[in-house]
Coordinates of C-alpha atoms and ligand atoms in Angstrom, one line a residue:
X8 CA 168.9 137.7 93.9
X9 CA 171.2 135.9 90.9
X10 CA 171.9 132.9 93.1
X11 CA 169.7 131.6 95.1
X12 CA 171.0 129.8 98.4
X13 CA 170.3 126.7 99.3
X14 CA 167.0 125.8 101.3
X15 CA 166.1 122.5 103.3
X16 CA 163.5 120.9 101.3
X17 CA 161.2 120.8 104.3
X18 CA 161.3 124.6 104.6
X19 CA 159.7 124.9 100.7
X20 CA 156.1 124.9 101.1
X21 CA 156.7 127.5 104.2
X22 CA 159.2 130.0 102.1
X23 CA 156.1 128.9 99.4
X24 CA 153.2 130.8 101.8
X25 CA 155.5 134.1 102.7
X26 CA 157.5 134.3 99.9
X27 CA 156.0 138.2 98.1
X28 CA 153.9 137.7 95.1
X29 CA 151.8 139.2 92.3
X30 CA 148.8 137.6 91.5
X31 CA 147.1 139.1 88.0
X32 CA 144.9 136.1 87.7
X33 CA 141.6 136.1 89.9
X34 CA 137.9 136.9 88.7
X35 CA 136.4 138.6 91.8
X36 CA 133.0 137.1 90.6
X37 CA 135.2 133.5 91.1
X38 CA 136.0 134.4 94.4
X39 CA 132.5 134.6 95.7
X40 CA 132.6 131.7 98.0
X41 CA 128.9 130.0 98.5
X42 CA 128.3 131.4 102.4
X43 CA 128.4 135.0 100.8
X44 CA 126.6 134.0 97.7
X45 CA 123.5 132.8 100.4
X46 CA 124.1 135.7 102.6
X47 CA 123.7 138.3 99.5
X48 CA 121.0 136.1 97.6
X49 CA 118.9 136.3 101.9
X50 CA 120.0 140.5 101.5
X51 CA 119.1 141.0 98.1
X52 CA 115.7 138.8 97.7
X53 CA 116.9 136.6 94.9
X54 CA 116.0 132.8 94.9
X55 CA 119.2 130.5 93.5
X56 CA 118.7 126.8 92.8
X57 CA 120.3 125.0 96.0
X58 CA 118.9 124.6 99.2
X59 CA 122.6 124.9 101.7
X60 CA 126.2 126.1 101.1
X61 CA 126.9 121.9 101.5
X62 CA 124.7 122.0 98.2
X63 CA 125.6 124.3 96.3
X64 CA 129.4 123.0 97.3
X65 CA 128.5 119.6 96.2
X66 CA 128.2 121.6 92.7
X67 CA 131.3 121.9 92.1
X68 CA 132.0 119.3 90.3
X69 CA 133.1 120.2 86.5
X70 CA 134.2 118.5 83.8
X71 CA 134.7 121.3 81.5
X72 CA 134.9 125.2 81.1
X73 CA 131.6 125.9 80.1
X74 CA 130.4 123.7 83.3
X75 CA 131.8 125.4 85.6
X76 CA 130.8 128.9 84.1
X77 CA 126.7 127.5 84.3
X78 CA 127.5 127.8 88.0
X79 CA 129.9 130.6 87.9
X80 CA 127.1 132.9 86.2
X81 CA 124.4 131.9 88.4
X82 CA 126.7 132.5 91.4
X83 CA 127.4 136.2 90.4
X84 CA 123.7 136.5 89.8
X85 CA 123.2 137.5 93.9
X86 CA 125.1 140.4 92.8
X87 CA 123.1 143.6 93.3
X88 CA 124.0 146.8 95.0
X89 CA 126.6 148.4 95.5
X90 CA 127.8 146.6 99.1
X91 CA 127.6 143.7 97.5
X92 CA 130.3 143.9 95.1
X93 CA 132.5 146.0 97.7
X94 CA 132.3 142.9 99.8
X95 CA 133.1 140.1 96.9
X96 CA 136.2 142.2 96.6
X97 CA 137.1 143.1 100.6
X98 CA 136.9 138.9 101.1
X99 CA 139.5 138.9 98.2
X100 CA 141.9 141.1 99.6
X101 CA 141.6 140.1 102.7
X102 CA 142.7 136.5 101.6
X103 CA 145.3 138.3 99.4
X104 CA 147.1 139.6 101.8
X105 CA 146.8 136.7 104.1
X106 CA 148.4 135.0 100.9
X107 CA 151.6 137.3 101.6
X108 CA 149.8 138.9 97.5
X109 CA 151.3 142.7 97.7
X110 CA 149.9 143.8 94.6
X111 CA 146.5 142.4 92.4
X112 CA 145.5 142.9 88.6
X113 CA 141.5 141.7 89.3
X114 CA 139.5 141.0 86.1
X115 CA 135.6 141.6 87.1
X116 CA 132.8 141.4 84.4
X117 CA 130.6 143.9 84.1
X118 CA 128.4 142.5 81.4
X119 CA 127.4 139.7 83.8
X120 CA 126.1 142.5 86.2
X121 CA 124.9 144.6 83.4
X122 CA 122.5 142.5 81.4
X123 CA 120.4 141.7 84.6
X124 CA 120.0 145.3 85.1
X125 CA 122.7 146.3 87.0
X126 CA 124.6 150.1 86.5
X127 CA 127.7 149.8 85.5
X128 CA 128.7 152.5 88.5
X129 CA 127.5 150.2 91.2
X130 CA 129.4 147.3 90.0
X131 CA 132.7 149.8 89.5
X132 CA 132.8 151.5 92.7
X133 CA 132.0 148.9 94.5
X134 CA 135.0 146.8 93.3
X135 CA 137.1 150.1 93.1
X136 CA 136.3 151.3 96.7
X137 CA 137.5 147.9 98.0
X138 CA 140.9 148.3 96.1
X139 CA 141.3 151.7 97.2
X140 CA 140.9 150.4 101.0
X141 CA 143.5 147.3 100.6
X142 CA 146.0 149.8 99.8
X143 CA 145.5 152.2 103.0
X144 CA 144.8 149.2 104.9
X145 CA 146.4 145.8 104.0
X146 CA 148.7 147.0 102.3
X147 CA 147.9 145.4 99.4
X148 CA 147.6 146.9 95.7
X149 CA 145.2 146.4 93.6
X150 CA 144.0 147.0 90.5
X151 CA 140.6 146.2 88.1
X152 CA 140.6 145.5 84.3
X153 CA 137.3 144.9 82.5
X154 CA 136.6 141.9 80.2
X155 CA 134.6 141.3 77.9
X156 CA 132.9 138.1 77.1
X157 CA 133.8 136.4 74.6
X158 CA 130.5 134.4 73.8
X159 CA 128.8 137.4 73.4
X160 CA 128.8 140.1 70.5
X161 CA 132.0 142.4 69.5
X162 CA 129.3 145.2 69.1
X163 CA 127.7 144.3 73.1
X164 CA 131.5 144.6 73.9
X165 CA 131.9 147.8 71.9
X166 CA 128.6 149.4 74.2
X167 CA 130.1 147.5 77.2
X168 CA 133.2 150.1 77.0
X169 CA 131.4 152.7 76.4
X170 CA 128.8 152.1 79.8
X171 CA 132.6 152.0 81.4
X172 CA 134.6 154.8 79.9
X173 CA 133.2 157.8 82.5
X174 CA 135.2 155.8 85.1
X175 CA 138.2 155.1 82.6
X176 CA 140.3 156.1 85.9
X177 CA 139.2 153.3 88.2
X178 CA 140.5 151.0 85.2
X179 CA 143.6 149.7 83.4
X180 CA 142.4 147.7 81.0
X181 CA 140.6 144.9 79.4
X182 CA 140.4 141.3 79.0
X183 CA 138.4 138.6 76.7
X184 CA 137.8 135.0 78.7
X185 CA 133.7 132.8 79.2
X186 CA 133.6 130.6 76.7
X187 CA 137.1 129.5 74.4
X188 CA 136.1 127.4 71.8
X189 CA 134.3 128.5 68.9
X190 CA 135.1 132.7 69.7
X191 CA 138.0 133.0 68.8
X192 CA 140.2 136.2 69.7
X193 CA 139.6 138.0 66.3
X194 CA 135.9 138.2 66.6
X195 CA 137.0 140.9 69.5
X196 CA 139.6 142.6 67.3
X197 CA 138.4 145.9 66.7
X198 CA 137.2 146.6 69.4
X199 CA 140.6 145.7 71.5
X200 CA 142.5 147.7 68.4
X201 CA 139.7 151.1 70.4
X202 CA 140.7 150.5 73.8
X203 CA 144.6 150.4 72.1
X204 CA 143.9 153.7 71.1
X205 CA 142.4 154.8 74.4
X206 CA 146.1 153.7 76.0
X207 CA 144.8 150.5 78.2
X208 CA 146.0 147.3 78.6
X209 CA 145.4 144.2 76.5
X210 CA 145.1 140.6 77.8
X211 CA 143.0 138.0 77.0
X212 CA 143.0 133.9 77.8
X213 CA 144.1 131.9 74.7
X214 CA 144.8 128.6 74.8
X215 CA 142.8 127.5 78.0
X216 CA 140.5 124.8 76.0
X217 CA 141.4 126.5 73.2
X218 CA 144.4 125.4 70.5
X219 CA 147.5 127.2 70.0
X220 CA 146.1 129.2 67.3
X221 CA 144.3 131.1 69.4
X222 CA 147.2 132.6 71.7
X223 CA 148.8 134.0 68.4
X224 CA 145.6 135.6 67.0
X225 CA 145.4 136.7 70.3
X226 CA 148.8 138.0 70.3
X227 CA 148.9 139.0 65.8
X228 CA 145.6 140.4 66.2
X229 CA 144.5 141.3 69.5
X230 CA 148.2 142.7 70.3
X231 CA 147.5 141.7 74.2
X232 CA 150.2 142.1 76.8
X233 CA 149.5 139.0 78.7
X234 CA 148.3 135.4 77.8
X235 CA 145.8 133.9 79.7
X236 CA 146.6 130.1 80.5
X237 CA 148.0 129.7 77.3
X238 CA 148.9 125.9 78.5
X239 CA 147.9 124.6 75.4
X240 CA 150.9 126.8 73.5
X241 CA 153.3 124.1 74.9
X242 CA 151.7 121.5 71.3
X243 CA 153.2 124.3 69.1
X244 CA 156.9 124.5 69.5
X245 CA 156.9 128.0 67.0
X246 CA 154.4 129.4 69.7
X247 CA 156.7 128.6 72.5
X248 CA 159.7 130.1 70.8
X249 CA 158.0 133.2 70.1
X250 CA 156.5 133.3 73.9
X251 CA 160.2 133.1 75.1
X252 CA 161.6 134.9 72.7
X253 CA 159.3 138.3 73.4
X254 CA 158.3 137.4 77.2
X255 CA 154.8 137.4 76.4
X256 CA 153.7 136.5 80.2
X257 CA 151.5 133.5 81.0
X258 CA 148.7 133.8 83.6
X259 CA 149.1 129.6 84.3
X260 CA 146.2 129.1 86.8
X261 CA 147.3 125.2 87.8
X262 CA 144.2 124.5 89.9
X263 CA 142.1 125.5 87.7
X264 CA 143.6 123.7 84.7
X265 CA 142.8 120.5 86.9
X266 CA 139.3 121.3 87.9
X267 CA 138.1 121.6 84.6
X268 CA 139.9 118.8 83.7
X269 CA 142.3 120.5 81.1
X270 CA 145.2 118.1 83.0
X271 CA 143.6 114.9 84.3
X272 CA 146.1 114.6 87.8
X273 CA 148.4 118.1 88.7
X274 CA 151.5 115.9 88.5
X275 CA 150.7 116.1 84.5
X276 CA 150.7 120.3 84.7
X277 CA 153.0 121.1 82.5
X278 CA 154.3 124.1 84.2
X279 CA 157.2 122.5 84.0
X280 CA 157.8 122.0 80.7
X281 CA 156.6 125.9 80.1
X282 CA 159.4 127.3 82.7
X283 CA 161.7 124.5 80.9
X284 CA 161.3 126.4 77.9
X285 CA 162.3 129.7 79.4
X286 CA 159.1 130.6 79.4
X287 CA 157.6 134.1 81.2
X288 CA 155.2 131.6 83.3
X289 CA 153.4 133.2 86.9
X290 CA 150.8 131.2 89.0
X291 CA 147.5 132.5 89.6
X292 CA 144.2 131.3 91.5
X293 CA 141.3 132.2 88.2
X294 CA 138.5 131.5 90.6
X295 CA 139.8 130.3 94.0
X296 CA 136.3 129.7 95.8
X297 CA 135.4 127.3 92.8
X298 CA 138.5 125.4 92.0
X299 CA 140.0 124.6 95.9
X300 CA 142.3 127.1 96.4
X301 CA 144.0 130.4 97.1
X302 CA 147.2 131.5 95.4
X303 CA 149.3 129.5 98.3
X304 CA 147.0 126.9 97.3
X305 CA 148.4 126.5 94.1
X306 CA 151.6 127.6 94.8
X307 CA 151.9 124.1 97.1
X308 CA 150.4 121.7 95.4
X309 CA 152.1 122.7 92.3
X310 CA 154.8 122.4 94.2
X311 CA 154.1 119.0 95.7
X312 CA 152.9 117.8 92.4
X313 CA 155.8 118.2 90.2
X314 CA 158.5 118.5 92.5
X315 CA 159.1 122.6 91.2
X316 CA 162.6 123.9 93.1
X317 CA 163.1 127.2 95.3
X318 CA 165.0 128.8 92.5
X319 CA 161.8 127.8 90.5
X320 CA 160.0 129.8 93.1
X321 CA 161.8 132.8 93.0
X322 CA 161.6 133.0 89.2
X323 CA 158.1 132.8 89.7
X324 CA 157.4 134.9 92.2
X325 CA 159.3 137.4 90.2
X326 CA 157.5 137.0 86.9
X327 CA 154.7 138.1 88.9
X328 CA 156.0 141.7 89.4
X329 CA 157.8 141.3 86.3
X330 CA 154.9 140.2 83.9
X331 CA 152.7 143.1 86.3
X332 CA 151.1 146.4 84.8
X333 CA 153.0 148.5 88.1
X334 CA 156.4 150.9 87.5
X335 CA 159.1 149.8 87.4
X336 CA 160.2 151.1 90.6
X337 CA 157.3 148.8 92.2
X338 CA 159.4 146.1 90.8
X339 CA 162.1 146.3 92.0
X340 CA 160.9 147.5 95.6
X341 CA 159.0 144.1 95.2
X342 CA 161.5 142.2 94.2
X343 CA 164.1 143.3 97.0
X344 CA 161.6 141.8 99.5
X345 CA 161.4 138.6 97.4
X346 CA 165.2 139.0 98.1
X347 CA 164.8 139.3 101.7
X348 CA 162.6 136.3 102.4
X349 CA 165.0 133.9 100.6
X350 CA 167.9 135.0 102.1
X351 CA 165.6 134.6 105.8
X352 CA 165.0 130.5 104.6
X353 CA 169.3 130.8 103.4
Ligands
HPA28 N1 138.7 130.4 81.5 C1 137.7 131.6 80.8 N2 136.3 132.1 81.2 C2 136.1 132.3 82.8 C3 137.2 131.7 83.4 C4 138.3 130.8 83.0 O1 138.9 130.1 83.7 N3 136.8 131.8 84.5 C5 136.0 133.3 84.7 N4 135.5 133.1 83.5
ZN29 ZN1 140.4 132.8 83.5

C-alpha cells in the first residue's frame, strides 16, 4: 500500500489491535505469568520466596535492567519438565494469536535452565512442540532463537552451542541478552563467527542501556542482521545514518524501556525520532508478563503517548514482516493481509 487511506483518529486503537503483525523480540521466559510461576512451583516442588501471586506482582517495580533480570531468573527457576516449557510457550502463542500476531521469532535462554541441571533437549523439545502446534491449531507461525547470556563467558556460550547443535533444525538463529553494560558484543566475537559459519541467523541486544559503541560492534564484529532495542543509537548521528542506509532493523520495546527506566515516560520515548530518521523500527513486547503488556498493549500505549499516525502503524507492521527471517513469498502474503485490514478501516 503506497498511500495509506485517511483513517479517523478514534478508530486507530481498533486498527492497531486488528492489524496483522510479527513479533521479533519476545523472551519466552519473560512471558511466564505469576499464576503459571506459582502453578509450576507447586507441581514441581520448587520453593519461591513469595507468598502469593499478588506479592510476586508487587515485586515487579524495576529501576534498571539488572533489577529486572534478578527477578526474571528467579521466576524461570520453576521450569523443570518438557511440559513446563511447552505450557509457557503455548500460553504466549495463544496471547499472540489474540493480538493478531501472525508470526513470532521467540528468544529462549538455555543457560538459565542447563545451569540448574535441565537438559537442553527438554528445553528445546518443549518450546518447539508448542511452535508446531501453534502453526497447526492457531495459524501462527513461530520459530526459536537461542540467546547466549552475556554476563557469562564466551567459553560457556561455546559449550551451550555444542549442546544445542543436535537440535539445530529446531532453532533459526542466535542472540545475545542479559546484563549489557560491561559485557560488550566483542566478548562473543568468536562464537558468533562460528554460528555464522553454521548458517544461523544472528541478532544481539545492543543500545538498550549500553552506549552506541555497542551497536557499532554488534554490527561490525558480530555481523548481526538485527539490533534488539538499539534506542541509544539516537545519541550518535553517524550510527543513525548507518542504520538507515543498511536498513538494519531495530526491535524496539516501548513498555520494557518504560518499566526499566530507559525513558522516564512513554511520552519521552524516541520511537518517533527513529522513524523520522528512516530507521527500520519494529514494536515488540520483550518480557510481557513483567512489563505490563503484550504486543497490542505496546502498540496502543505507545501510539496514545506519542501521537503516531495510521501511516506509521502500517509502516511498523510492514517493517515487522520485512525484518523477520521468513521468505519473500510469506512477507508478500502478510503484507497483502495488512493492506486488506487497512482497506477495511478506510
Ligand atoms: N535485555 C537484556 N536481557 C534480557 C532482556 C532485556 O530486555 N529481557 C530478558 N533478558
Ligand atoms: Zn530483550
